[in-house]
């Protein structure tokens, strides 16, 4: 346990330093190239390859966030309570992971629009997202250096509740973002593409939630007695499932009635993400609400 | 009628054992013990028996019924 922790810490410090270097590099490259791309000036071969380097840097940052999230959840797992600060770290980490994919997509779009000499409004989103990610990465790196995650590993918890709650928080974030994404397609259907905006974006948003659920399942398997929830959690999960059924039924009926004249239209591509993300969002929110009713 | 309990008192009388330690001993989460203590959750018979056994007491010493005020 101690060795794993030390290994994770060292690996995180190395990746964190690399990620911060990658962010500094990305800032430098993008600030230099933005005016040229907006003005549709020709990029040299070197400048084009610098952009590819930004993509690689973001992949390193993704690895750092994922490994750091693993470290935070390991710490949370053996803490007596899920406090505000670790929760903030998890939310920041999950958002940063999602933003890595959105930044890659935005930079891809910018490059395509530049090649076709189209305006690139995406620039206005790239820098704030990069700023947020840089701050989160710096904070994580500082905490790894300070040994914040290693010191906390001491409490014996027989039956987990903290990771269960973390999964619900991640579910609220991913469900909410998925709903926002699907709603965009619903209200602005022009330019909506089934493979890109529904499937790839949907899978990307599901990625952190799937990781959180898998981690929770691994913890449950390690508990060995195959009791997935204790009796209070079981009651909470039941109430949340009921709430989810009601909300999703109303949503689907509403969607059907609202689109009865055009069922082959955008709703054909969006019923699944709307159903899925609403389910994850309401179920996770319900679990948080009922479990916090102490 | 509703179920109330002396769980908190029993915890303090037994070396001020924490909610987490009691939860570990009876195989539930800390939140469940907290919810029982605050009267938000009624434990199953099995859990009530486990808690009583842990403290070496009878179930009815820890859990007891009280009449609802408005029904009096």
Coordinates of C-alpha atoms in Angstrom, one line a residue:
Chain A
X1 CA 0.0 0.0 0.0
X2 CA 2.7 2.4 1.0
X3 CA 4.9 1.4 -1.9
X4 CA 2.0 1.9 -4.3
X5 CA 1.4 5.3 -2.8
X6 CA 5.0 6.4 -3.2
X7 CA 5.1 5.1 -6.8
X8 CA 1.9 7.0 -7.6
X9 CA 3.3 10.1 -6.0
X10 CA 6.6 10.0 -7.9
X11 CA 4.8 9.2 -11.2
X12 CA 2.4 12.0 -10.6
X13 CA 5.2 14.5 -9.8
X14 CA 7.0 13.5 -13.1
X15 CA 3.8 13.7 -15.1
X16 CA 2.8 16.9 -13.4
X17 CA 6.0 18.7 -14.2
X18 CA 5.7 17.5 -17.8
X19 CA 2.1 18.6 -17.9
X20 CA 2.9 22.1 -16.7
X21 CA 5.7 22.3 -19.2
X22 CA 3.2 21.2 -21.9
X23 CA 0.8 24.0 -20.8
X24 CA 3.5 26.7 -20.9
X25 CA 4.4 25.4 -24.3
X26 CA 0.8 25.4 -25.4
X27 CA 0.3 29.0 -24.2
X28 CA 3.4 30.1 -26.0
X29 CA 2.5 28.3 -29.3
X30 CA -1.1 29.4 -29.4
X31 CA -0.5 33.0 -28.4
X32 CA 2.1 33.1 -31.3
X33 CA -0.1 31.4 -33.9
X34 CA -3.5 32.9 -33.1
X35 CA -3.0 36.2 -34.8
X36 CA -1.6 34.5 -37.9
X37 CA -4.4 32.0 -38.2
X38 CA -7.1 34.6 -37.6
X39 CA -5.5 36.7 -40.4
X40 CA -5.2 33.5 -42.6
X41 CA -1.4 34.0 -43.0
X42 CA 0.5 31.0 -44.1
X43 CA 2.0 28.9 -41.4
X44 CA 5.5 27.6 -41.8
X45 CA 6.1 23.8 -41.6
X46 CA 7.7 24.4 -38.2
X47 CA 4.7 26.3 -36.9
X48 CA 2.3 23.5 -38.1
X49 CA 4.4 20.9 -36.3
X50 CA 4.4 23.1 -33.2
X51 CA 0.6 22.7 -33.2
X52 CA 0.9 18.9 -33.2
X53 CA 3.1 19.3 -30.2
X54 CA 0.3 21.0 -28.3
X55 CA -1.9 18.0 -29.0
X56 CA 0.8 15.7 -27.5
X57 CA 1.1 18.0 -24.5
X58 CA -2.6 17.7 -23.8
X59 CA -2.3 13.9 -23.9
X60 CA 0.4 14.1 -21.2
X61 CA -1.9 16.5 -19.2
X62 CA -4.7 14.0 -19.6
X63 CA -2.6 11.2 -18.1
X64 CA -1.6 13.5 -15.2
X65 CA -5.2 14.3 -14.4
X66 CA -6.3 10.7 -14.5
X67 CA -3.5 9.5 -12.3
X68 CA -4.1 12.4 -9.9
X69 CA -7.8 11.6 -9.8
X70 CA -6.9 8.1 -8.9
X71 CA -4.7 9.4 -6.1
X72 CA -7.4 11.7 -4.8
X73 CA -10.0 8.9 -4.7
X74 CA -7.6 6.6 -3.0
X75 CA -7.2 9.3 -0.3
X76 CA -10.9 10.0 -0.1
X77 CA -11.6 6.3 0.2
X78 CA -9.8 6.0 3.5
X79 CA -10.9 9.4 4.9
X80 CA -13.7 9.4 7.4
X81 CA -15.7 12.1 5.6
X82 CA -15.9 13.4 2.0
X83 CA -14.8 17.0 2.7
X84 CA -15.2 20.0 0.6
X85 CA -11.5 20.4 -0.5
X86 CA -11.1 16.8 -1.9
X87 CA -14.5 17.2 -3.5
X88 CA -13.3 20.4 -5.2
X89 CA -10.2 18.6 -6.4
X90 CA -12.3 15.8 -7.9
X91 CA -14.7 18.2 -9.6
X92 CA -11.7 20.3 -11.0
X93 CA -10.0 17.1 -12.2
X94 CA -13.0 15.7 -13.9
X95 CA -13.8 19.0 -15.6
X96 CA -10.1 19.2 -16.7
X97 CA -10.3 15.8 -18.2
X98 CA -13.4 16.7 -20.1
X99 CA -11.8 20.0 -21.2
X100 CA -8.8 18.1 -22.6
X101 CA -11.1 16.5 -25.2
X102 CA -13.0 19.8 -25.8
X103 CA -9.7 21.6 -26.4
X104 CA -8.5 18.9 -28.8
X105 CA -11.8 19.2 -30.7
X106 CA -11.7 23.1 -30.6
X107 CA -8.1 23.2 -31.9
X108 CA -9.1 20.7 -34.6
X109 CA -12.0 22.9 -35.7
X110 CA -9.9 26.0 -35.6
X111 CA -7.3 24.3 -37.9
X112 CA -10.0 23.2 -40.3
X113 CA -11.6 26.7 -40.4
X114 CA -8.2 28.3 -40.9
X115 CA -7.5 26.0 -43.9
X116 CA -10.9 27.0 -45.4
X117 CA -10.4 30.6 -44.5
X118 CA -13.4 30.7 -42.1
X119 CA -13.6 32.8 -38.9
X120 CA -12.5 31.0 -35.8
X121 CA -14.7 32.0 -32.8
X122 CA -13.5 28.9 -30.9
X123 CA -10.3 30.9 -29.9
X124 CA -12.4 32.7 -27.3
X125 CA -13.0 29.3 -25.5
X126 CA -9.5 27.8 -25.9
X127 CA -7.6 30.2 -23.6
X128 CA -10.0 30.3 -20.6
X129 CA -10.2 26.5 -20.7
X130 CA -6.4 26.3 -20.9
X131 CA -6.2 28.7 -18.0
X132 CA -8.5 26.6 -15.9
X133 CA -6.6 23.4 -16.7
X134 CA -3.2 25.0 -15.9
X135 CA -4.5 26.2 -12.5
X136 CA -5.8 22.7 -11.7
X137 CA -2.6 21.0 -12.8
X138 CA -0.5 23.4 -10.8
X139 CA -2.6 22.8 -7.7
X140 CA -2.4 19.0 -8.1
X141 CA 1.3 19.2 -8.6
X142 CA 1.7 21.4 -5.5
X143 CA -0.3 18.9 -3.5
X144 CA 1.7 15.9 -4.8
X145 CA 4.9 17.7 -3.8
X146 CA 3.6 18.6 -0.4
X147 CA 2.7 15.0 0.3
X148 CA -1.0 15.9 0.9
X149 CA -2.2 12.6 -0.5
X150 CA 0.3 10.3 1.2
X151 CA -0.2 11.7 4.7
X152 CA -3.9 11.0 4.8
X153 CA -3.7 7.2 4.3
X154 CA -4.6 5.8 7.7
X155 CA -8.3 5.2 8.4
X156 CA -9.8 1.8 8.3
X157 CA -13.1 1.8 6.4
X158 CA -14.9 -1.6 6.1
X159 CA -17.8 -0.4 4.0
X160 CA -17.2 2.4 1.6
X161 CA -19.5 5.4 1.3
X162 CA -17.1 8.1 0.1
X163 CA -16.3 6.6 -3.3
X164 CA -20.1 5.9 -3.7
X165 CA -20.6 9.7 -3.2
X166 CA -17.7 10.6 -5.5
X167 CA -19.4 8.5 -8.3
X168 CA -22.6 10.5 -7.7
X169 CA -20.8 13.8 -8.0
X170 CA -19.0 12.7 -11.2
X171 CA -22.5 11.5 -12.4
X172 CA -24.0 14.9 -11.8
X173 CA -21.1 16.7 -13.7
X174 CA -21.1 14.2 -16.6
X175 CA -24.9 13.9 -16.7
X176 CA -25.3 17.7 -16.6
X177 CA -22.7 18.3 -19.3
X178 CA -24.2 15.5 -21.5
X179 CA -27.6 17.1 -21.1
X180 CA -26.2 20.5 -22.1
X181 CA -24.6 18.9 -25.1
X182 CA -27.7 17.1 -26.2
X183 CA -29.9 20.2 -25.6
X184 CA -27.6 22.2 -27.9
X185 CA -28.3 19.8 -30.6
X186 CA -32.0 19.9 -29.9
X187 CA -32.3 23.6 -29.9
X188 CA -29.7 24.3 -32.7
X189 CA -30.1 21.2 -35.0
X190 CA -28.4 22.8 -38.0
X191 CA -24.9 21.5 -38.3
X192 CA -25.5 18.7 -35.9
X193 CA -23.7 15.5 -36.8
X194 CA -24.7 12.1 -35.6
X195 CA -21.2 10.5 -35.5
X196 CA -19.3 13.6 -34.1
X197 CA -21.7 15.4 -31.8
X198 CA -23.8 12.5 -30.6
X199 CA -21.6 9.4 -30.5
X200 CA -18.0 10.8 -30.0
X201 CA -19.0 13.7 -27.8
X202 CA -21.4 11.4 -25.8
X203 CA -18.7 8.8 -25.3
X204 CA -16.2 11.4 -24.2
X205 CA -18.5 12.9 -21.6
X206 CA -19.3 9.4 -20.4
X207 CA -15.6 8.5 -20.0
X208 CA -15.0 10.0 -16.5
X209 CA -18.3 8.6 -15.2
X210 CA -17.4 5.1 -16.6
X211 CA -14.0 5.3 -14.9
X212 CA -15.5 6.3 -11.6
X213 CA -18.1 3.5 -11.7
X214 CA -15.4 1.0 -12.6
X215 CA -13.3 2.1 -9.7
X216 CA -16.3 1.8 -7.4
X217 CA -17.0 -1.7 -8.7
X218 CA -13.3 -2.7 -8.1
X219 CA -13.6 -1.5 -4.5
X220 CA -16.9 -3.4 -4.0
X221 CA -15.2 -6.6 -5.4
X222 CA -12.3 -6.1 -2.9
X223 CA -14.8 -5.9 0.0
X224 CA -15.4 -9.6 -0.8
X225 CA -18.8 -10.0 0.8
X226 CA -20.6 -8.9 -2.4
X227 CA -22.8 -6.4 -0.5
X228 CA -23.1 -3.6 -3.0
X229 CA -24.9 -1.2 -0.7
X230 CA -25.7 -1.3 3.0
X231 CA -29.4 -1.0 3.9
X232 CA -29.6 2.8 4.0
X233 CA -27.8 3.1 0.7
X234 CA -30.1 0.5 -0.8
X235 CA -33.1 2.6 0.3
X236 CA -31.5 5.7 -1.2
X237 CA -30.7 4.0 -4.5
X238 CA -34.3 2.7 -4.7
X239 CA -35.7 6.2 -4.2
X240 CA -33.3 7.6 -6.8
X241 CA -34.2 4.9 -9.3
X242 CA -37.9 5.6 -8.8
X243 CA -37.3 9.4 -9.3
X244 CA -35.2 8.6 -12.4
X245 CA -38.0 6.4 -13.9
X246 CA -40.6 9.2 -13.4
X247 CA -38.4 12.0 -14.8
X248 CA -37.2 10.0 -17.8
X249 CA -40.7 8.8 -18.6
X250 CA -42.1 12.3 -18.5
X251 CA -39.1 13.5 -20.6
X252 CA -39.5 10.8 -23.2
X253 CA -43.3 11.3 -23.5
X254 CA -42.7 15.0 -23.8
X255 CA -40.0 14.5 -26.5
X256 CA -42.3 12.2 -28.4
X257 CA -45.3 14.5 -28.3
X258 CA -43.2 17.6 -29.1
X259 CA -41.7 15.9 -32.1
X260 CA -44.6 13.8 -33.3
X261 CA -44.6 15.6 -36.7
X262 CA -40.8 15.1 -37.1
X263 CA -39.7 11.9 -35.5
X264 CA -37.2 11.3 -38.3
X265 CA -35.6 14.7 -37.5
X266 CA -33.0 15.7 -34.9
X267 CA -34.8 13.7 -32.1
X268 CA -33.8 10.5 -34.0
X269 CA -30.2 11.3 -33.1
X270 CA -30.8 12.8 -29.7
X271 CA -33.3 10.5 -27.9
X272 CA -30.5 8.3 -26.6
X273 CA -28.2 11.0 -25.2
X274 CA -31.1 12.8 -23.7
X275 CA -32.4 9.6 -22.1
X276 CA -29.0 8.4 -20.9
X277 CA -27.7 11.7 -19.5
X278 CA -30.9 12.6 -17.9
X279 CA -30.9 9.2 -16.3
X280 CA -27.3 9.6 -15.0
X281 CA -28.0 13.2 -13.8
X282 CA -31.2 12.5 -11.9
X283 CA -30.1 9.2 -10.5
X284 CA -26.8 10.7 -9.2
X285 CA -28.5 13.9 -7.9
X286 CA -31.1 11.7 -6.2
X287 CA -28.5 9.6 -4.5
X288 CA -26.6 12.6 -3.3
X289 CA -29.8 14.2 -2.0
X290 CA -31.1 11.1 -0.2
X291 CA -27.8 10.1 1.2
X292 CA -27.2 13.6 2.6
X293 CA -30.6 13.5 4.3
X294 CA -29.1 12.6 7.6
Chain B
X1 CA -45.5 5.6 16.9
X2 CA -41.9 6.1 15.9
X3 CA -38.6 4.5 16.7
X4 CA -36.0 6.4 18.7
X5 CA -32.7 5.3 20.1
X6 CA -29.9 5.8 22.7
X7 CA -27.2 5.0 20.2
X8 CA -25.2 8.1 20.7
X9 CA -25.2 7.7 24.5
X10 CA -24.1 4.0 24.1
X11 CA -21.3 5.1 21.8
X12 CA -20.0 7.6 24.4
X13 CA -20.4 5.2 27.2
X14 CA -18.3 2.7 25.3
X15 CA -15.0 4.6 25.1
X16 CA -16.5 7.3 22.9
X17 CA -16.3 4.9 20.0
X18 CA -16.6 6.8 16.7
X19 CA -19.5 6.4 14.2
X20 CA -16.9 4.9 11.8
X21 CA -15.7 2.3 14.2
X22 CA -19.2 1.3 15.1
X23 CA -20.1 1.2 11.3
X24 CA -17.0 -1.0 10.7
X25 CA -18.0 -3.4 13.5
X26 CA -21.6 -3.9 12.3
X27 CA -20.8 -3.8 8.5
X28 CA -22.5 -0.6 7.4
X29 CA -21.4 2.9 6.3
X30 CA -20.8 5.8 8.7
X31 CA -23.6 7.7 7.1
X32 CA -26.0 4.9 8.0
X33 CA -25.0 5.1 11.7
X34 CA -25.4 8.9 11.6
X35 CA -28.8 8.6 10.0
X36 CA -30.0 6.1 12.7
X37 CA -28.7 8.4 15.5
X38 CA -30.5 11.4 14.0
X39 CA -33.7 9.4 13.6
X40 CA -33.8 9.8 9.8
X41 CA -33.4 6.0 9.2
X42 CA -34.9 3.0 11.0
X43 CA -32.5 0.1 11.0
X44 CA -33.5 -3.4 10.0
X45 CA -34.1 -6.0 12.7
X46 CA -30.8 -7.6 11.7
X47 CA -28.8 -4.3 12.1
X48 CA -30.5 -3.4 15.3
X49 CA -29.6 -6.8 16.7
X50 CA -26.0 -6.5 15.5
X51 CA -25.7 -3.1 17.2
X52 CA -27.2 -4.4 20.4
X53 CA -24.8 -7.4 20.4
X54 CA -21.9 -5.1 19.8
X55 CA -22.7 -3.1 22.9
X56 CA -23.7 -6.2 24.9
X57 CA -27.2 -4.8 25.5
X58 CA -30.7 -5.8 24.7
X59 CA -32.2 -4.3 21.5
X60 CA -35.0 -2.5 23.5
X61 CA -32.3 -0.8 25.7
X62 CA -31.0 1.0 22.6
X63 CA -34.1 1.2 20.5
X64 CA -37.6 2.1 21.8
X65 CA -41.0 3.2 20.6
X66 CA -42.5 6.6 21.4
X67 CA -46.0 7.8 20.7
X68 CA -46.4 10.6 18.2
X69 CA -47.3 13.9 19.9
X70 CA -50.2 14.7 17.6
X71 CA -51.9 11.4 18.1
X72 CA -52.2 11.9 21.9

